[in-house]
Short mmCIF file of C-alpha atoms and ligand atoms in Angstrom, two decimals:
data_model
loop_
_atom_site.label_atom_id
_atom_site.label_comp_id
_atom_site.label_asym_id
_atom_site.label_seq_id
_atom_site.Cartn_x
_atom_site.Cartn_y
_atom_site.Cartn_z
CA MET A 120 -73.31 119.20 41.95
CA SER A 121 -72.40 119.53 45.77
CA PHE A 122 -68.89 120.95 47.03
CA ARG A 123 -69.86 120.95 50.76
CA THR A 124 -67.27 121.41 53.26
CA ARG A 125 -67.34 120.96 57.05
CA LEU A 126 -68.22 124.63 57.06
CA CYS A 127 -71.82 123.64 55.82
CA ASP A 128 -72.20 121.17 58.39
CA LEU A 129 -71.51 123.61 61.17
CA LEU A 130 -73.94 126.13 59.67
CA ASP A 131 -76.33 123.88 58.19
CA ILE A 132 -76.09 125.47 54.94
CA GLU A 133 -75.98 124.14 51.39
CA TYR A 134 -72.84 125.61 49.74
CA PRO A 135 -70.18 127.05 51.80
CA VAL A 136 -70.75 130.64 50.91
CA ILE A 137 -71.27 133.39 53.69
CA GLN A 138 -72.28 136.72 52.33
CA GLY A 139 -70.10 139.66 53.55
CA GLY A 140 -71.96 142.04 56.12
CA MET A 141 -71.96 145.22 54.66
CA ALA A 142 -72.88 148.11 56.62
CA TRP A 143 -76.15 150.32 54.73
CA LEU A 144 -75.55 147.47 51.96
CA ALA A 145 -76.81 143.89 54.02
CA THR A 146 -80.30 144.27 54.90
CA SER A 147 -83.11 141.56 55.17
CA SER A 148 -83.65 141.58 51.59
CA LEU A 149 -79.83 140.45 50.72
CA ALA A 150 -79.80 138.24 53.60
CA ALA A 151 -82.96 136.24 53.28
CA ALA A 152 -82.17 135.97 49.82
CA VAL A 153 -78.91 134.51 50.30
CA SER A 154 -79.81 132.06 52.81
CA GLU A 155 -82.74 131.05 50.36
CA ALA A 156 -80.10 130.16 47.46
CA GLY A 157 -78.20 128.02 50.04
CA GLY A 158 -75.77 130.20 51.58
CA LEU A 159 -75.30 132.22 54.83
CA GLY A 160 -77.08 135.58 54.38
CA VAL A 161 -75.86 137.92 56.74
CA VAL A 162 -77.50 141.25 58.20
CA GLY A 163 -74.98 143.91 58.29
CA ALA A 164 -75.44 145.73 61.70
CA GLY A 165 -72.95 148.74 60.87
CA ASN A 166 -73.10 151.67 62.92
CA ALA A 167 -77.16 150.92 63.19
CA PRO A 168 -79.00 151.50 66.55
CA PRO A 169 -80.22 148.17 68.38
CA GLU A 170 -83.82 148.97 67.06
CA VAL A 171 -83.00 148.88 63.19
CA VAL A 172 -81.17 145.66 63.63
CA GLN A 173 -83.69 144.05 65.58
CA LYS A 174 -86.26 144.88 62.85
CA GLU A 175 -83.80 143.50 60.26
CA ILE A 176 -83.44 140.37 61.71
CA ARG A 177 -87.01 139.86 62.32
CA GLU A 178 -87.61 140.40 58.58
CA VAL A 179 -85.08 137.70 57.88
CA LYS A 180 -86.79 135.28 59.69
CA GLU A 181 -90.38 136.34 58.19
CA ARG A 182 -88.54 136.03 54.88
CA THR A 183 -86.80 132.56 55.06
CA ALA A 184 -86.50 129.76 57.42
CA ARG A 185 -82.84 128.99 56.54
CA PRO A 186 -80.33 129.98 59.02
CA PHE A 187 -78.85 133.55 58.80
CA GLY A 188 -76.44 135.65 60.51
CA VAL A 189 -75.69 139.13 61.84
CA ASN A 190 -72.24 140.75 61.03
CA VAL A 191 -71.49 143.01 64.53
CA MET A 192 -69.28 146.00 63.86
CA LEU A 193 -66.92 146.37 66.92
CA LEU A 194 -66.38 150.00 66.83
CA SER A 195 -70.13 150.66 66.40
CA PRO A 196 -71.28 153.02 69.27
CA TYR A 197 -74.19 150.52 69.84
CA VAL A 198 -72.17 147.19 69.95
CA LYS A 199 -73.14 146.47 73.46
CA GLU A 200 -77.07 147.14 72.72
CA VAL A 201 -76.59 145.26 69.43
CA MET A 202 -74.71 142.28 70.92
CA GLU A 203 -78.13 142.28 73.15
CA VAL A 204 -80.62 142.17 70.28
CA VAL A 205 -78.45 139.34 68.97
CA LEU A 206 -79.04 137.06 72.15
CA ARG A 207 -82.57 137.85 72.60
CA GLU A 208 -83.38 137.24 68.91
CA ARG A 209 -81.24 133.88 69.17
CA VAL A 210 -79.74 134.78 66.00
CA PRO A 211 -78.02 131.61 64.80
CA VAL A 212 -74.76 132.95 63.43
CA VAL A 213 -72.50 135.87 64.83
CA THR A 214 -69.80 137.25 62.55
CA THR A 215 -67.76 140.30 63.72
CA GLY A 216 -65.63 142.64 62.07
CA ALA A 217 -63.12 145.74 63.19
CA GLY A 218 -62.07 144.15 66.29
CA ASN A 219 -61.53 141.54 68.87
CA PRO A 220 -64.98 139.98 69.90
CA GLY A 221 -63.50 138.10 72.80
CA ILE A 222 -65.68 140.07 75.66
CA TYR A 223 -68.72 139.01 73.95
CA LEU A 224 -68.09 134.96 73.22
CA PRO A 225 -69.41 133.55 76.96
CA ALA A 226 -72.64 135.33 75.93
CA LEU A 227 -72.90 134.40 72.62
CA LYS A 228 -71.77 130.61 73.47
CA GLU A 229 -74.48 130.27 76.27
CA VAL A 230 -77.21 130.80 73.67
CA GLY A 231 -75.95 128.58 71.45
CA CYS A 232 -74.87 131.60 68.71
CA LYS A 233 -71.97 130.09 66.21
CA VAL A 234 -69.44 132.91 66.38
CA ILE A 235 -67.32 133.45 63.15
CA PRO A 236 -64.96 136.63 63.60
CA VAL A 237 -63.37 138.46 60.87
CA VAL A 238 -59.12 138.25 61.79
CA PRO A 239 -56.69 139.98 59.56
CA GLY A 240 -53.75 137.78 61.06
CA VAL A 241 -52.53 134.17 62.51
CA SER A 242 -52.10 135.64 66.10
CA LEU A 243 -55.59 137.01 66.70
CA ALA A 244 -56.74 133.48 64.68
CA ARG A 245 -55.03 131.60 67.51
CA ARG A 246 -56.01 133.61 70.47
CA LEU A 247 -60.00 133.41 69.02
CA GLU A 248 -59.73 129.66 68.91
CA ARG A 249 -58.64 129.08 72.14
CA GLN A 250 -61.65 131.34 73.07
CA GLY A 251 -63.97 128.96 71.92
CA VAL A 252 -64.97 130.49 68.14
CA ASP A 253 -66.35 128.53 65.78
CA ALA A 254 -64.52 129.34 62.72
CA VAL A 255 -62.50 132.32 61.65
CA ILE A 256 -62.78 134.70 58.28
CA ALA A 257 -59.54 135.22 56.97
CA GLU A 258 -59.88 138.21 55.38
CA GLY A 259 -57.36 139.80 52.94
CA THR A 260 -56.28 143.35 51.72
CA GLU A 261 -58.07 142.98 48.45
CA SER A 262 -61.57 143.23 50.37
CA GLY A 263 -63.59 146.50 50.09
CA GLY A 264 -64.12 148.22 53.29
CA HIS A 265 -62.20 148.28 56.27
CA ILE A 266 -59.04 145.69 55.72
CA GLY A 267 -55.67 144.62 56.89
CA GLU A 268 -52.55 144.47 55.46
CA THR A 269 -51.83 140.80 54.13
CA SER A 270 -53.05 139.19 51.08
CA THR A 271 -55.92 136.85 50.73
CA MET A 272 -53.26 134.50 48.95
CA ALA A 273 -50.49 134.99 51.80
CA LEU A 274 -53.18 135.12 54.56
CA VAL A 275 -55.19 132.34 54.36
CA PRO A 276 -53.03 128.97 54.47
CA GLN A 277 -50.85 130.70 56.95
CA VAL A 278 -54.04 131.14 59.29
CA VAL A 279 -55.03 127.58 58.08
CA ASP A 280 -51.62 126.25 59.30
CA ALA A 281 -52.34 128.13 62.51
CA VAL A 282 -55.69 126.74 63.46
CA ARG A 283 -57.77 123.95 63.52
CA ILE A 284 -61.39 125.39 63.36
CA PRO A 285 -62.48 126.25 59.83
CA VAL A 286 -61.07 129.11 58.02
CA ILE A 287 -63.27 130.91 55.82
CA ALA A 288 -61.15 132.75 52.54
CA ALA A 289 -62.48 136.58 52.03
CA GLY A 290 -61.04 139.44 49.68
CA GLY A 291 -60.69 139.15 46.01
CA ILE A 292 -63.18 136.10 45.40
CA ALA A 293 -66.22 136.53 43.30
CA ASP A 294 -66.34 133.73 40.96
CA GLY A 295 -66.26 130.08 41.12
CA ARG A 296 -62.43 129.99 40.17
CA GLY A 297 -62.15 132.18 43.50
CA ILE A 298 -64.02 129.90 45.41
CA VAL A 299 -61.88 126.63 44.10
CA ALA A 300 -58.30 128.55 44.63
CA ALA A 301 -59.82 129.16 48.29
CA LEU A 302 -60.15 125.70 49.07
CA ALA A 303 -56.81 124.86 47.23
CA LEU A 304 -55.03 127.34 49.81
CA GLY A 305 -56.99 125.12 52.70
CA ALA A 306 -59.87 127.22 53.47
CA SER A 307 -63.48 125.41 53.96
CA GLY A 308 -65.19 128.36 52.60
CA VAL A 309 -65.59 131.71 51.23
CA GLN A 310 -67.04 135.49 52.36
CA MET A 311 -68.08 137.43 49.33
CA GLY A 312 -69.30 140.93 49.39
CA THR A 313 -68.61 142.92 46.58
CA ARG A 314 -70.50 140.70 44.05
CA PHE A 315 -73.22 140.58 46.20
CA VAL A 316 -73.52 144.22 46.52
CA VAL A 317 -74.47 144.05 42.61
CA SER A 318 -77.57 141.94 43.20
CA LYS A 319 -81.09 142.50 42.53
CA GLU A 320 -81.95 142.49 46.15
CA CYS A 321 -79.10 144.84 47.54
CA PRO A 322 -80.61 147.99 48.29
CA ALA A 323 -77.59 149.88 47.15
CA HIS A 324 -78.43 152.93 45.13
CA PRO A 325 -78.37 152.17 41.51
CA ASN A 326 -75.02 154.59 41.03
CA TYR A 327 -73.43 152.68 43.55
CA LYS A 328 -73.76 149.59 41.55
CA ALA A 329 -72.94 151.30 38.02
CA MET A 330 -69.36 152.40 39.63
CA ILE A 331 -68.59 148.75 40.48
CA ILE A 332 -69.80 147.58 37.19
CA LYS A 333 -67.59 150.39 35.76
CA ALA A 334 -64.73 149.99 37.76
CA GLY A 335 -61.56 148.21 36.42
CA ASP A 336 -58.84 146.32 38.36
CA HIS A 337 -56.96 149.35 39.28
CA ASP A 338 -59.93 151.53 40.46
CA THR A 339 -59.70 151.03 44.33
CA VAL A 340 -57.45 152.85 46.48
CA VAL A 341 -57.23 152.84 50.38
CA THR A 342 -58.10 155.66 52.61
CA GLY A 343 -57.70 156.44 56.34
CA ARG A 344 -54.02 155.08 56.83
CA VAL A 345 -53.89 158.29 59.23
CA THR A 346 -56.43 156.98 61.54
CA GLY A 347 -55.26 153.12 62.08
CA HIS A 348 -58.58 151.81 60.42
CA PRO A 349 -57.91 151.81 56.82
CA VAL A 350 -60.71 151.96 54.06
CA ARG A 351 -60.86 150.28 50.50
CA VAL A 352 -62.85 152.33 48.25
CA ILE A 353 -63.34 153.03 44.64
CA LYS A 354 -61.34 156.29 43.74
CA ASN A 355 -64.22 159.12 43.06
CA ARG A 356 -63.81 162.92 43.86
CA LEU A 357 -63.78 162.14 47.83
CA ALA A 358 -61.06 159.52 47.84
CA ARG A 359 -58.84 161.61 45.67
CA GLU A 360 -59.72 164.56 48.11
CA MET A 361 -58.90 162.39 51.10
CA LEU A 362 -55.44 160.80 49.68
CA ARG A 363 -54.53 164.42 49.21
CA LEU A 364 -55.17 165.42 52.52
CA GLU A 365 -53.45 162.38 54.31
CA ALA A 366 -50.38 163.33 52.18
CA GLU A 367 -50.54 166.84 53.18
CA GLY A 368 -50.40 165.29 56.98
CA ILE A 369 -53.99 165.61 57.85
CA SER A 370 -54.94 164.64 61.74
CA ALA A 371 -57.02 161.62 62.44
CA GLU A 372 -59.68 164.04 63.96
CA GLU A 373 -59.90 165.75 61.27
CA PHE A 374 -60.13 163.00 58.73
CA GLU A 375 -62.78 161.52 60.67
CA LYS A 376 -65.14 164.67 60.41
CA LEU A 377 -64.26 164.53 56.69
CA GLY A 378 -65.24 160.92 56.64
CA THR A 379 -68.53 161.17 58.86
CA GLY A 380 -72.06 160.27 56.76
CA LYS A 381 -70.27 159.51 53.26
CA TYR A 382 -71.15 155.41 53.33
CA PRO A 383 -75.19 156.38 53.14
CA LEU A 384 -74.22 159.08 51.27
CA ALA A 385 -72.95 156.99 48.65
CA ALA A 386 -75.13 153.84 49.40
CA ILE A 387 -78.20 154.97 49.79
CA HIS A 388 -78.39 158.64 48.25
CA GLY A 389 -76.39 157.66 44.99
CA ASP A 390 -73.70 160.77 45.12
CA VAL A 391 -70.89 158.26 44.32
CA GLU A 392 -68.44 161.12 43.71
CA GLN A 393 -68.88 162.61 47.54
CA GLY A 394 -69.67 159.91 49.38
CA SER A 395 -67.61 156.88 49.82
CA VAL A 396 -68.41 153.93 47.52
CA LEU A 397 -66.42 150.92 49.37
CA SER A 398 -65.86 147.87 47.51
CA GLY A 399 -63.09 145.14 47.13
CA GLN A 400 -60.11 144.95 44.29
CA ILE A 401 -62.42 142.44 42.35
CA ALA A 402 -65.14 145.01 41.50
CA GLY A 403 -63.39 144.79 37.78
CA MET A 404 -64.59 141.24 37.56
CA ILE A 405 -68.14 142.07 38.18
CA LYS A 406 -69.94 142.86 34.57
CA ALA A 407 -73.91 143.11 35.39
CA GLU A 408 -76.72 143.08 38.18
CA GLU A 409 -77.90 139.81 39.02
CA SER A 410 -80.50 138.09 41.36
CA VAL A 411 -78.58 136.03 43.96
CA ALA A 412 -80.18 132.77 42.52
CA ASN A 413 -78.56 133.81 39.53
CA ILE A 414 -75.04 134.43 41.20
CA PHE A 415 -75.71 131.11 43.05
CA SER A 416 -75.97 128.91 39.81
CA ASP A 417 -73.39 130.61 38.33
CA LEU A 418 -70.64 130.12 41.30
CA VAL A 419 -71.69 126.38 41.67
CA ARG A 420 -71.57 125.83 37.40
CA ASP A 421 -68.03 127.55 37.71
CA VAL A 422 -66.69 125.63 40.48
CA GLU A 423 -67.57 122.43 38.98
CA LYS A 424 -66.08 123.71 35.61
CA THR A 425 -63.12 124.72 37.42
CA LEU A 426 -62.41 121.20 39.06
CA LYS A 427 -62.97 119.48 36.17
CA GLU A 428 -60.46 121.52 34.05
CA LEU A 429 -57.79 120.71 36.94
CA ALA A 430 -58.67 117.28 36.61
CA LEU A 431 -57.86 117.13 32.91
CA PHE A 432 -54.61 118.80 33.78
CA LEU A 433 -53.65 116.33 36.05
CA ASP A 434 -54.25 113.71 33.76
CA GLY A 435 -52.05 115.43 31.01
CA GLN A 436 -55.30 116.29 28.54
CA ARG A 437 -55.42 120.22 29.25
CA GLU A 438 -52.59 122.48 29.21
CA ARG A 439 -51.98 125.50 31.96
O1 TUI B 31 -64.87 145.46 59.18
C1 TUI B 31 -64.77 145.01 57.99
N1 TUI B 31 -64.92 145.88 56.93
C2 TUI B 31 -65.61 147.40 57.05
S1 TUI B 31 -66.17 147.90 58.76
C3 TUI B 31 -66.50 149.15 58.37
S2 TUI B 31 -67.12 150.53 59.37
C4 TUI B 31 -65.90 151.52 59.32
N2 TUI B 31 -65.58 152.50 58.64
C5 TUI B 31 -64.08 152.98 58.93
C6 TUI B 31 -63.22 152.20 59.94
C7 TUI B 31 -63.62 151.98 60.55
C8 TUI B 31 -64.57 150.40 60.61
C9 TUI B 31 -66.33 149.26 57.14
N3 TUI B 31 -65.84 147.95 56.50
N4 TUI B 31 -63.93 144.17 57.72
C10 TUI B 31 -63.67 142.85 58.54
C11 TUI B 31 -62.31 143.59 59.36
N5 TUI B 31 -61.87 143.38 60.39
N6 TUI B 31 -61.28 144.12 58.41
C12 TUI B 31 -60.18 144.16 59.16
C13 TUI B 31 -60.71 143.30 60.68
C14 TUI B 31 -60.12 143.57 61.99
C15 TUI B 31 -58.79 144.48 62.16
C16 TUI B 31 -58.28 144.12 63.49
C17 TUI B 31 -60.59 142.66 62.99
C18 TUI B 31 -59.93 142.53 63.84
C19 TUI B 31 -58.32 143.30 64.59
O2 TUI B 31 -58.09 143.09 65.30
C20 TUI B 31 -57.55 144.29 65.79
C21 TUI B 31 -57.37 143.74 67.46
O3 TUI B 31 -58.01 144.29 68.50
O4 TUI B 31 -57.02 142.84 67.75
#
């Protein structure tokens, strides 16, 4: 079965599934596996220095001949240098997060790089379409990490109605039902993060993966609203402490000091109580670590099953 959309043609991929560019977690190993499975693998630059991003890009190129992307986190202190690496390495696709990539667009387009920014709302989507981006990712507040305010269910159809370029739905999607729901909202594809964190090819510490597997539907919280950059994480000792200090009126500067170094502490060193365990609300659905190839075969089977059930419903042969 195939469920090709215009996103597949745009990116030259088999399935309209993009992997989230998670800082520390979206390495060459994960990105190459996703691209090899027929989706778009993405290296997450996060706050990494340009030499590290360059090394990861070269490793992806060694592991797969298929298209891949780099996610540029626009609040990174190295954003300019990372963009230079992306241009030099002729990376086929750039996704961006945590800001407006407008000033980098002319240079990226000049080398033929496809640019797909994350947008938290309609106005930025419209503005970026006018500036020539190739697609947008409408990321709902269900997502892990730095988030906007609007839910995927409300955001995606509003962005779809506002632009003509393909819209990719993100936030709260981890299986075939979620993919079909996104297509029903008018999206041309999905971006998934949390499910790929719990894959064999993702280098997240085993404690990090175990925490997502153990999590239920109510186990994420949003910290850092005081900084203007809210982040969804699994509720652990650090998150509780952060929420308590925020309720007591901690300043943005003090909060940011408290957060420094907390992503790698959990993701790499496995301290999932004192570190930040970034995860989407869909964590409760993820039950086991799997290979990326298995995740893709499961997604494809599940999309087909869901579409068949909907067709039976339409024919009056199934109740809803
Ligand atoms: O970027 C993400 N998720 C992230 S980035 C990250 S590292 C970080 N940690 C703490 C604070 C800030 C960053 C961890 N997780 N997702 C994509 C995303 N982009 N979510 C929200 C946005 C966004 C928000 C505002 C995109 C554009 C935007 O526009 C503001 C403007 O300048 O118009």
